[in-house]
PDB file of C-alpha atoms in Angstrom:
ATOM      1  CA  MET A 109     -19.977  98.970  -0.412  1.00  0.00           C
ATOM      2  CA  VAL A 110     -17.049  96.575  -0.462  1.00  0.00           C
ATOM      3  CA  LEU A 111     -17.543  95.583  -3.662  1.00  0.00           C
ATOM      4  CA  SER A 112     -17.736  99.215  -5.257  1.00  0.00           C
ATOM      5  CA  ALA A 113     -14.891 100.199  -3.001  1.00  0.00           C
ATOM      6  CA  LEU A 114     -12.386  97.322  -4.946  1.00  0.00           C
ATOM      7  CA  LYS A 115     -13.743  98.124  -8.472  1.00  0.00           C
ATOM      8  CA  PRO A 116     -11.139 100.331 -10.444  1.00  0.00           C
ATOM      9  CA  LYS A 117     -11.732 104.045 -11.177  1.00  0.00           C
ATOM     10  CA  THR A 118     -12.208 103.542 -14.764  1.00  0.00           C
ATOM     11  CA  ALA A 119     -15.192 100.796 -14.180  1.00  0.00           C
ATOM     12  CA  LEU A 120     -17.176 103.249 -11.780  1.00  0.00           C
ATOM     13  CA  ASP A 121     -16.385 106.284 -14.007  1.00  0.00           C
ATOM     14  CA  ALA A 122     -17.890 104.178 -17.213  1.00  0.00           C
ATOM     15  CA  GLY A 123     -21.047 103.023 -15.143  1.00  0.00           C
ATOM     16  CA  ASP A 124     -20.223  99.512 -14.764  1.00  0.00           C
ATOM     17  CA  SER A 125     -23.290  97.870 -13.137  1.00  0.00           C
ATOM     18  CA  THR A 126     -21.933  94.740 -12.747  1.00  0.00           C
ATOM     19  CA  PRO A 127     -21.756  94.163  -8.709  1.00  0.00           C
ATOM     20  CA  TRP A 128     -18.278  92.339  -8.830  1.00  0.00           C
ATOM     21  CA  THR A 129     -15.104  93.126 -10.868  1.00  0.00           C
ATOM     22  CA  LEU A 130     -12.513  90.349 -12.076  1.00  0.00           C
ATOM     23  CA  THR A 131      -9.785  93.075 -11.644  1.00  0.00           C
ATOM     24  CA  PRO A 132      -9.976  94.301  -7.884  1.00  0.00           C
ATOM     25  CA  SER A 133      -8.044  96.989  -7.007  1.00  0.00           C
ATOM     26  CA  LEU A 134      -7.062  99.103  -3.613  1.00  0.00           C
ATOM     27  CA  ASP A 135      -6.644 102.473  -5.480  1.00  0.00           C
ATOM     28  CA  SER A 136      -9.582 103.625  -4.158  1.00  0.00           C
ATOM     29  CA  PHE A 137      -8.388 102.733  -0.507  1.00  0.00           C
ATOM     30  CA  ALA A 138      -5.192 104.564  -1.425  1.00  0.00           C
ATOM     31  CA  ARG A 139      -6.700 107.870  -2.033  1.00  0.00           C
ATOM     32  CA  VAL A 140      -8.545 108.086   1.161  1.00  0.00           C
ATOM     33  CA  LEU A 141      -5.585 107.196   3.276  1.00  0.00           C
ATOM     34  CA  SER A 142      -3.673 109.784   1.166  1.00  0.00           C
ATOM     35  CA  VAL A 143      -6.271 112.657   2.325  1.00  0.00           C
ATOM     36  CA  ASN A 144      -4.333 115.272   4.293  1.00  0.00           C
ATOM     37  CA  ASN A 145      -5.046 114.790   8.197  1.00  0.00           C
ATOM     38  CA  PHE A 146      -7.120 111.714   7.678  1.00  0.00           C
ATOM     39  CA  GLY A 147      -5.638 110.116  10.660  1.00  0.00           C
ATOM     40  CA  GLN A 148      -6.549 113.120  12.736  1.00  0.00           C
ATOM     41  CA  TYR A 149     -10.339 112.895  11.515  1.00  0.00           C
ATOM     42  CA  PHE A 150      -9.964 109.335  12.528  1.00  0.00           C
ATOM     43  CA  MET A 151      -8.646 110.022  15.871  1.00  0.00           C
ATOM     44  CA  ASN A 152     -11.072 112.887  16.535  1.00  0.00           C
ATOM     45  CA  SER A 153     -14.003 110.528  15.587  1.00  0.00           C
ATOM     46  CA  LEU A 154     -12.619 107.812  18.181  1.00  0.00           C
ATOM     47  CA  ILE A 155     -12.233 110.570  20.781  1.00  0.00           C
ATOM     48  CA  VAL A 156     -15.770 111.909  20.583  1.00  0.00           C
ATOM     49  CA  ALA A 157     -17.367 108.195  20.433  1.00  0.00           C
ATOM     50  CA  LEU A 158     -15.711 107.142  23.280  1.00  0.00           C
ATOM     51  CA  SER A 159     -16.033 110.073  25.493  1.00  0.00           C
ATOM     52  CA  VAL A 160     -19.594 110.096  24.795  1.00  0.00           C
ATOM     53  CA  VAL A 161     -19.953 106.082  25.592  1.00  0.00           C
ATOM     54  CA  VAL A 162     -18.131 106.404  28.776  1.00  0.00           C
ATOM     55  CA  LEU A 163     -19.815 109.741  29.906  1.00  0.00           C
ATOM     56  CA  SER A 164     -23.373 108.961  28.899  1.00  0.00           C
ATOM     57  CA  THR A 165     -23.659 105.415  30.170  1.00  0.00           C
ATOM     58  CA  ALA A 166     -21.766 106.225  33.480  1.00  0.00           C
ATOM     59  CA  LEU A 167     -24.117 109.491  34.027  1.00  0.00           C
ATOM     60  CA  ALA A 168     -27.171 107.139  32.411  1.00  0.00           C
ATOM     61  CA  PHE A 169     -26.443 104.414  35.105  1.00  0.00           C
ATOM     62  CA  LEU A 170     -26.474 106.633  37.943  1.00  0.00           C
ATOM     63  CA  ALA A 171     -29.497 108.255  36.850  1.00  0.00           C
ATOM     64  CA  ALA A 172     -31.524 105.336  36.433  1.00  0.00           C
ATOM     65  CA  VAL A 173     -30.389 103.938  39.485  1.00  0.00           C
ATOM     66  CA  ALA A 174     -31.747 107.481  41.291  1.00  0.00           C
ATOM     67  CA  LEU A 175     -34.681 107.202  39.621  1.00  0.00           C
ATOM     68  CA  THR A 176     -35.505 103.839  40.209  1.00  0.00           C
ATOM     69  CA  ARG A 177     -34.225 102.933  43.518  1.00  0.00           C
ATOM     70  CA  TYR A 178     -35.074 106.071  45.516  1.00  0.00           C
ATOM     71  CA  THR A 179     -38.293 108.337  46.070  1.00  0.00           C
ATOM     72  CA  PHE A 180     -37.993 111.929  45.831  1.00  0.00           C
ATOM     73  CA  LYS A 181     -40.073 115.178  44.702  1.00  0.00           C
ATOM     74  CA  MET A 182     -40.826 115.562  40.986  1.00  0.00           C
ATOM     75  CA  ARG A 183     -39.628 112.147  40.017  1.00  0.00           C
ATOM     76  CA  THR A 184     -42.290 111.366  37.871  1.00  0.00           C
ATOM     77  CA  LYS A 185     -42.277 114.786  36.110  1.00  0.00           C
ATOM     78  CA  LEU A 186     -38.326 114.152  35.817  1.00  0.00           C
ATOM     79  CA  LEU A 187     -39.063 111.142  34.208  1.00  0.00           C
ATOM     80  CA  ILE A 188     -41.672 112.766  31.697  1.00  0.00           C
ATOM     81  CA  ILE A 189     -39.075 115.564  30.752  1.00  0.00           C
ATOM     82  CA  ILE A 190     -36.826 112.850  29.916  1.00  0.00           C
ATOM     83  CA  LEU A 191     -39.168 110.802  27.426  1.00  0.00           C
ATOM     84  CA  VAL A 192     -40.289 114.011  26.027  1.00  0.00           C
ATOM     85  CA  ALA A 193     -36.810 115.005  25.280  1.00  0.00           C
ATOM     86  CA  GLN A 194     -36.458 111.707  22.981  1.00  0.00           C
ATOM     87  CA  MET A 195     -39.553 112.730  20.989  1.00  0.00           C
ATOM     88  CA  VAL A 196     -38.018 116.375  19.640  1.00  0.00           C
ATOM     89  CA  PRO A 197     -36.866 115.658  16.189  1.00  0.00           C
ATOM     90  CA  ILE A 198     -32.697 116.166  15.814  1.00  0.00           C
ATOM     91  CA  GLU A 199     -33.283 118.876  12.819  1.00  0.00           C
ATOM     92  CA  ALA A 200     -35.476 120.884  14.894  1.00  0.00           C
ATOM     93  CA  LEU A 201     -32.676 121.545  17.678  1.00  0.00           C
ATOM     94  CA  THR A 202     -29.812 122.356  14.846  1.00  0.00           C
ATOM     95  CA  ILE A 203     -30.107 125.981  14.818  1.00  0.00           C
ATOM     96  CA  PRO A 204     -31.045 126.536  18.507  1.00  0.00           C
ATOM     97  CA  LEU A 205     -28.113 124.158  19.411  1.00  0.00           C
ATOM     98  CA  PHE A 206     -25.895 126.243  17.389  1.00  0.00           C
ATOM     99  CA  PHE A 207     -26.526 129.273  19.016  1.00  0.00           C
ATOM    100  CA  LEU A 208     -26.276 127.439  22.374  1.00  0.00           C
ATOM    101  CA  PHE A 209     -22.641 126.355  22.142  1.00  0.00           C
ATOM    102  CA  LYS A 210     -21.777 129.743  20.250  1.00  0.00           C
ATOM    103  CA  GLY A 211     -22.686 131.230  23.470  1.00  0.00           C
ATOM    104  CA  PHE A 212     -20.860 128.499  25.651  1.00  0.00           C
ATOM    105  CA  GLY A 213     -17.994 129.217  23.736  1.00  0.00           C
ATOM    106  CA  ASP A 214     -17.750 132.561  24.834  1.00  0.00           C
ATOM    107  CA  ALA A 215     -17.468 131.415  28.601  1.00  0.00           C
ATOM    108  CA  ILE A 216     -15.609 127.867  28.045  1.00  0.00           C
ATOM    109  CA  PRO A 217     -13.979 127.805  24.676  1.00  0.00           C
ATOM    110  CA  ALA A 218     -13.341 124.266  24.960  1.00  0.00           C
ATOM    111  CA  ILE A 219     -17.008 123.629  24.687  1.00  0.00           C
ATOM    112  CA  GLY A 220     -18.128 125.838  22.095  1.00  0.00           C
ATOM    113  CA  LEU A 221     -17.909 125.741  18.292  1.00  0.00           C
ATOM    114  CA  ASN A 222     -14.999 124.381  16.085  1.00  0.00           C
ATOM    115  CA  HIS A 223     -14.004 122.423  19.316  1.00  0.00           C
ATOM    116  CA  LEU A 224     -14.652 118.716  19.883  1.00  0.00           C
ATOM    117  CA  GLY A 225     -15.934 119.360  23.134  1.00  0.00           C
ATOM    118  CA  SER A 226     -19.472 120.674  21.607  1.00  0.00           C
ATOM    119  CA  LEU A 227     -19.762 117.555  19.862  1.00  0.00           C
ATOM    120  CA  ILE A 228     -19.306 115.395  22.891  1.00  0.00           C
ATOM    121  CA  LEU A 229     -21.690 117.457  24.559  1.00  0.00           C
ATOM    122  CA  VAL A 230     -24.335 117.467  22.206  1.00  0.00           C
ATOM    123  CA  HIS A 231     -24.037 113.471  21.643  1.00  0.00           C
ATOM    124  CA  MET A 232     -24.279 112.912  25.222  1.00  0.00           C
ATOM    125  CA  GLY A 233     -27.357 115.080  25.527  1.00  0.00           C
ATOM    126  CA  PHE A 234     -29.155 112.632  23.285  1.00  0.00           C
ATOM    127  CA  SER A 235     -27.654 109.652  24.319  1.00  0.00           C
ATOM    128  CA  ILE A 236     -28.451 110.092  27.974  1.00  0.00           C
ATOM    129  CA  PRO A 237     -32.298 110.108  27.941  1.00  0.00           C
ATOM    130  CA  PHE A 238     -32.282 107.033  25.896  1.00  0.00           C
ATOM    131  CA  ALA A 239     -30.144 105.068  28.107  1.00  0.00           C
ATOM    132  CA  ILE A 240     -31.815 106.040  31.314  1.00  0.00           C
ATOM    133  CA  TRP A 241     -35.036 104.566  30.167  1.00  0.00           C
ATOM    134  CA  MET A 242     -33.665 101.584  28.872  1.00  0.00           C
ATOM    135  CA  LEU A 243     -31.214 101.078  32.090  1.00  0.00           C
ATOM    136  CA  ARG A 244     -34.618 101.661  34.051  1.00  0.00           C
ATOM    137  CA  GLY A 245     -35.632  98.377  33.084  1.00  0.00           C
ATOM    138  CA  PHE A 246     -32.398  96.659  34.083  1.00  0.00           C
ATOM    139  CA  VAL A 247     -32.080  98.011  37.503  1.00  0.00           C
ATOM    140  CA  ALA A 248     -36.008  97.435  38.541  1.00  0.00           C
ATOM    141  CA  ALA A 249     -35.336  94.067  37.819  1.00  0.00           C
ATOM    142  CA  VAL A 250     -33.094  93.832  40.553  1.00  0.00           C
ATOM    143  CA  PRO A 251     -34.956  92.453  43.819  1.00  0.00           C
ATOM    144  CA  ILE A 252     -34.820  94.546  46.474  1.00  0.00           C
ATOM    145  CA  GLU A 253     -33.926  91.617  48.612  1.00  0.00           C
ATOM    146  CA  LEU A 254     -30.453  91.747  47.291  1.00  0.00           C
ATOM    147  CA  GLU A 255     -29.642  95.320  48.685  1.00  0.00           C
ATOM    148  CA  GLU A 256     -31.396  94.807  51.720  1.00  0.00           C
ATOM    149  CA  ALA A 257     -28.949  92.020  52.207  1.00  0.00           C
ATOM    150  CA  ALA A 258     -26.067  93.819  51.455  1.00  0.00           C
ATOM    151  CA  LYS A 259     -27.098  96.470  54.164  1.00  0.00           C
ATOM    152  CA  LEU A 260     -27.245  94.004  56.343  1.00  0.00           C
ATOM    153  CA  ASP A 261     -23.532  92.716  55.628  1.00  0.00           C
ATOM    154  CA  GLY A 262     -22.466  96.171  56.188  1.00  0.00           C
ATOM    155  CA  ALA A 263     -22.467  97.820  52.708  1.00  0.00           C
ATOM    156  CA  SER A 264     -22.931 101.306  51.859  1.00  0.00           C
ATOM    157  CA  SER A 265     -25.614 102.319  49.116  1.00  0.00           C
ATOM    158  CA  PHE A 266     -22.544 103.352  46.970  1.00  0.00           C
ATOM    159  CA  ARG A 267     -20.894  99.755  47.573  1.00  0.00           C
ATOM    160  CA  PHE A 268     -24.063  98.349  46.419  1.00  0.00           C
ATOM    161  CA  VAL A 269     -24.357 100.040  43.293  1.00  0.00           C
ATOM    162  CA  ARG A 270     -20.654  99.610  42.677  1.00  0.00           C
ATOM    163  CA  SER A 271     -20.013  95.915  43.480  1.00  0.00           C
ATOM    164  CA  VAL A 272     -23.456  94.330  43.347  1.00  0.00           C
ATOM    165  CA  LEU A 273     -26.021  96.423  41.206  1.00  0.00           C
ATOM    166  CA  PHE A 274     -23.755  96.994  38.216  1.00  0.00           C
ATOM    167  CA  PRO A 275     -22.440  93.911  37.531  1.00  0.00           C
ATOM    168  CA  LEU A 276     -25.865  92.770  37.245  1.00  0.00           C
ATOM    169  CA  VAL A 277     -27.034  95.500  34.918  1.00  0.00           C
ATOM    170  CA  ALA A 278     -23.536  95.282  32.861  1.00  0.00           C
ATOM    171  CA  PRO A 279     -25.245  93.633  29.553  1.00  0.00           C
ATOM    172  CA  GLY A 280     -28.093  96.753  29.714  1.00  0.00           C
ATOM    173  CA  VAL A 281     -24.882  99.428  30.002  1.00  0.00           C
ATOM    174  CA  VAL A 282     -23.242  97.586  26.863  1.00  0.00           C
ATOM    175  CA  ALA A 283     -26.038  97.473  24.968  1.00  0.00           C
ATOM    176  CA  CYS A 284     -26.460 101.308  25.431  1.00  0.00           C
ATOM    177  CA  SER A 285     -22.918 101.933  25.109  1.00  0.00           C
ATOM    178  CA  VAL A 286     -23.149 100.380  21.155  1.00  0.00           C
ATOM    179  CA  PHE A 287     -26.116 102.654  20.538  1.00  0.00           C
ATOM    180  CA  SER A 288     -24.354 105.692  21.641  1.00  0.00           C
ATOM    181  CA  PHE A 289     -21.323 104.770  19.833  1.00  0.00           C
ATOM    182  CA  ILE A 290     -22.857 103.550  16.482  1.00  0.00           C
ATOM    183  CA  SER A 291     -25.117 107.203  16.462  1.00  0.00           C
ATOM    184  CA  THR A 292     -21.788 109.282  17.526  1.00  0.00           C
ATOM    185  CA  TRP A 293     -19.143 107.502  15.072  1.00  0.00           C
ATOM    186  CA  ASN A 294     -21.895 108.089  12.006  1.00  0.00           C
ATOM    187  CA  ASP A 295     -22.886 111.709  12.961  1.00  0.00           C
ATOM    188  CA  PHE A 296     -22.637 114.197   9.910  1.00  0.00           C
ATOM    189  CA  LEU A 297     -25.119 116.782  10.991  1.00  0.00           C
ATOM    190  CA  PHE A 298     -23.597 118.007  14.305  1.00  0.00           C
ATOM    191  CA  ALA A 299     -20.058 117.846  12.948  1.00  0.00           C
ATOM    192  CA  LYS A 300     -20.831 119.876   9.513  1.00  0.00           C
ATOM    193  CA  THR A 301     -22.778 122.534  11.956  1.00  0.00           C
ATOM    194  CA  PHE A 302     -20.461 122.899  14.739  1.00  0.00           C
ATOM    195  CA  ILE A 303     -17.292 122.437  13.199  1.00  0.00           C
ATOM    196  CA  ILE A 304     -16.971 125.309  11.046  1.00  0.00           C
ATOM    197  CA  SER A 305     -13.367 126.123  10.213  1.00  0.00           C
ATOM    198  CA  ALA A 306     -11.259 124.441  12.133  1.00  0.00           C
ATOM    199  CA  GLN A 307     -10.435 121.626   9.693  1.00  0.00           C
ATOM    200  CA  GLU A 308      -8.209 119.957  12.559  1.00  0.00           C
ATOM    201  CA  ASN A 309     -10.996 118.932  14.519  1.00  0.00           C
ATOM    202  CA  SER A 310     -13.332 117.744  11.681  1.00  0.00           C
ATOM    203  CA  THR A 311     -14.610 113.915  12.130  1.00  0.00           C
ATOM    204  CA  MET A 312     -14.342 111.145   9.452  1.00  0.00           C
ATOM    205  CA  PRO A 313     -17.711 111.562   8.017  1.00  0.00           C
ATOM    206  CA  MET A 314     -16.437 115.583   7.234  1.00  0.00           C
ATOM    207  CA  ALA A 315     -13.483 113.599   5.970  1.00  0.00           C
ATOM    208  CA  LEU A 316     -15.813 111.880   3.048  1.00  0.00           C
ATOM    209  CA  LEU A 317     -16.550 115.368   1.760  1.00  0.00           C
ATOM    210  CA  THR A 318     -13.215 115.741   0.208  1.00  0.00           C
ATOM    211  CA  PHE A 319     -14.479 113.307  -2.577  1.00  0.00           C
ATOM    212  CA  PHE A 320     -17.803 115.289  -3.461  1.00  0.00           C
ATOM    213  CA  LYS A 321     -17.211 117.227  -6.242  1.00  0.00           C
ATOM    214  CA  PRO A 322     -19.272 119.471  -8.276  1.00  0.00           C
ATOM    215  CA  ASP A 323     -18.381 117.922 -11.474  1.00  0.00           C
ATOM    216  CA  GLN A 324     -17.906 114.148 -10.423  1.00  0.00           C
ATOM    217  CA  ASN A 325     -18.109 112.440  -7.351  1.00  0.00           C
ATOM    218  CA  ASP A 326     -15.361 109.824  -6.841  1.00  0.00           C
ATOM    219  CA  TRP A 327     -17.332 107.340  -5.844  1.00  0.00           C
ATOM    220  CA  GLY A 328     -14.579 104.783  -5.305  1.00  0.00           C
ATOM    221  CA  ALA A 329     -12.913 106.575  -2.475  1.00  0.00           C
ATOM    222  CA  ILE A 330     -16.658 107.279  -1.109  1.00  0.00           C
ATOM    223  CA  MET A 331     -16.975 103.880  -0.595  1.00  0.00           C
ATOM    224  CA  ALA A 332     -13.600 103.077   0.488  1.00  0.00           C
ATOM    225  CA  GLY A 333     -13.821 105.741   3.170  1.00  0.00           C
ATOM    226  CA  SER A 334     -17.475 103.928   4.041  1.00  0.00           C
ATOM    227  CA  VAL A 335     -15.594 101.003   4.512  1.00  0.00           C
ATOM    228  CA  ILE A 336     -13.017 102.356   6.841  1.00  0.00           C
ATOM    229  CA  MET A 337     -15.522 103.922   8.779  1.00  0.00           C
ATOM    230  CA  THR A 338     -17.561 100.855   9.209  1.00  0.00           C
ATOM    231  CA  ILE A 339     -14.273  98.852  10.596  1.00  0.00           C
ATOM    232  CA  PRO A 340     -14.318 100.450  14.211  1.00  0.00           C
ATOM    233  CA  VAL A 341     -18.400  99.608  14.585  1.00  0.00           C
ATOM    234  CA  LEU A 342     -17.491  96.215  13.669  1.00  0.00           C
ATOM    235  CA  ILE A 343     -14.650  95.820  15.947  1.00  0.00           C
ATOM    236  CA  PHE A 344     -16.601  97.381  18.909  1.00  0.00           C
ATOM    237  CA  PHE A 345     -19.636  95.081  18.213  1.00  0.00           C
ATOM    238  CA  ILE A 346     -17.562  92.008  17.978  1.00  0.00           C
ATOM    239  CA  ALA A 347     -15.842  92.764  20.987  1.00  0.00           C
ATOM    240  CA  VAL A 348     -19.188  93.205  23.203  1.00  0.00           C
ATOM    241  CA  GLN A 349     -21.302  91.121  21.385  1.00  0.00           C
ATOM    242  CA  ARG A 350     -22.417  88.399  23.961  1.00  0.00           C
ATOM    243  CA  LYS A 351     -22.952  91.206  26.460  1.00  0.00           C
ATOM    244  CA  LEU A 352     -25.186  93.129  24.128  1.00  0.00           C
ATOM    245  CA  VAL A 353     -27.287  90.137  23.000  1.00  0.00           C
ATOM    246  CA  SER A 354     -28.127  89.347  26.532  1.00  0.00           C
ATOM    247  CA  GLY A 355     -28.682  92.982  27.340  1.00  0.00           C
ATOM    248  CA  LEU A 356     -31.157  93.213  24.346  1.00  0.00           C
ATOM    249  CA  ALA A 357     -32.988  90.272  25.644  1.00  0.00           C
ATOM    250  CA  GLY A 358     -33.149  91.458  29.034  1.00  0.00           C
ATOM    251  CA  ALA A 359     -34.435  94.849  27.584  1.00  0.00           C
ATOM    252  CA  VAL A 360     -37.254  92.834  25.843  1.00  0.00           C
ATOM    253  CA  LYS A 361     -38.368  91.273  29.271  1.00  0.00           C
ATOM    254  CA  GLY A 362     -38.368  94.488  31.085  1.00  0.00           C
TER     255      GLY A 362
END
């Protein structure tokens, strides 16, 4: 992808199959960055991805604590419902979700079609069930004796969750946040379905459509845009790498 992005446009158009070039060029990156509202597309993707990461991991953590540490009516059935929600293919839900958010928009425009709120909500709906199941193992692995000791010291349930439990399961939270960020950042299906006419609310994958043309695709710009899309994911991954490795190791043990 990087090598194709650095190839001159003439070499790509001529069908040059060599994986390298002796005359690298940044023209493809310049064409991508010159797209109208490119910065807005980038910020939209960043807003949606970060919102999903923060909200979905926070809600999933609290739900995992409730489903693991407390006993209440229909807890098992709720766990089964969460599991079933992960089994339904995204493609099968796209049309029903379209009409659902169309109805939401009539009541609350901010979460309706053509708004970033619809993308945030739908990705939260798919990220939370996975995160709950993953975090349950981390929460269950924390000894109950720690909670009992905290209560003896006068800590409330909320204080125990915030000051003791959360730091211990932080690697799992980080692992969930990485999966949520990647799936949201790379989303094309929902962005294409929900953002119909409001181009100012388009995301980065939608910006790449500019270079797909009926007569000839601009593969250099497509590859350059894909490289630019990958950079935030790499930065996010490097920033949480240590926590992610320990989190995945904890998930395997669980």
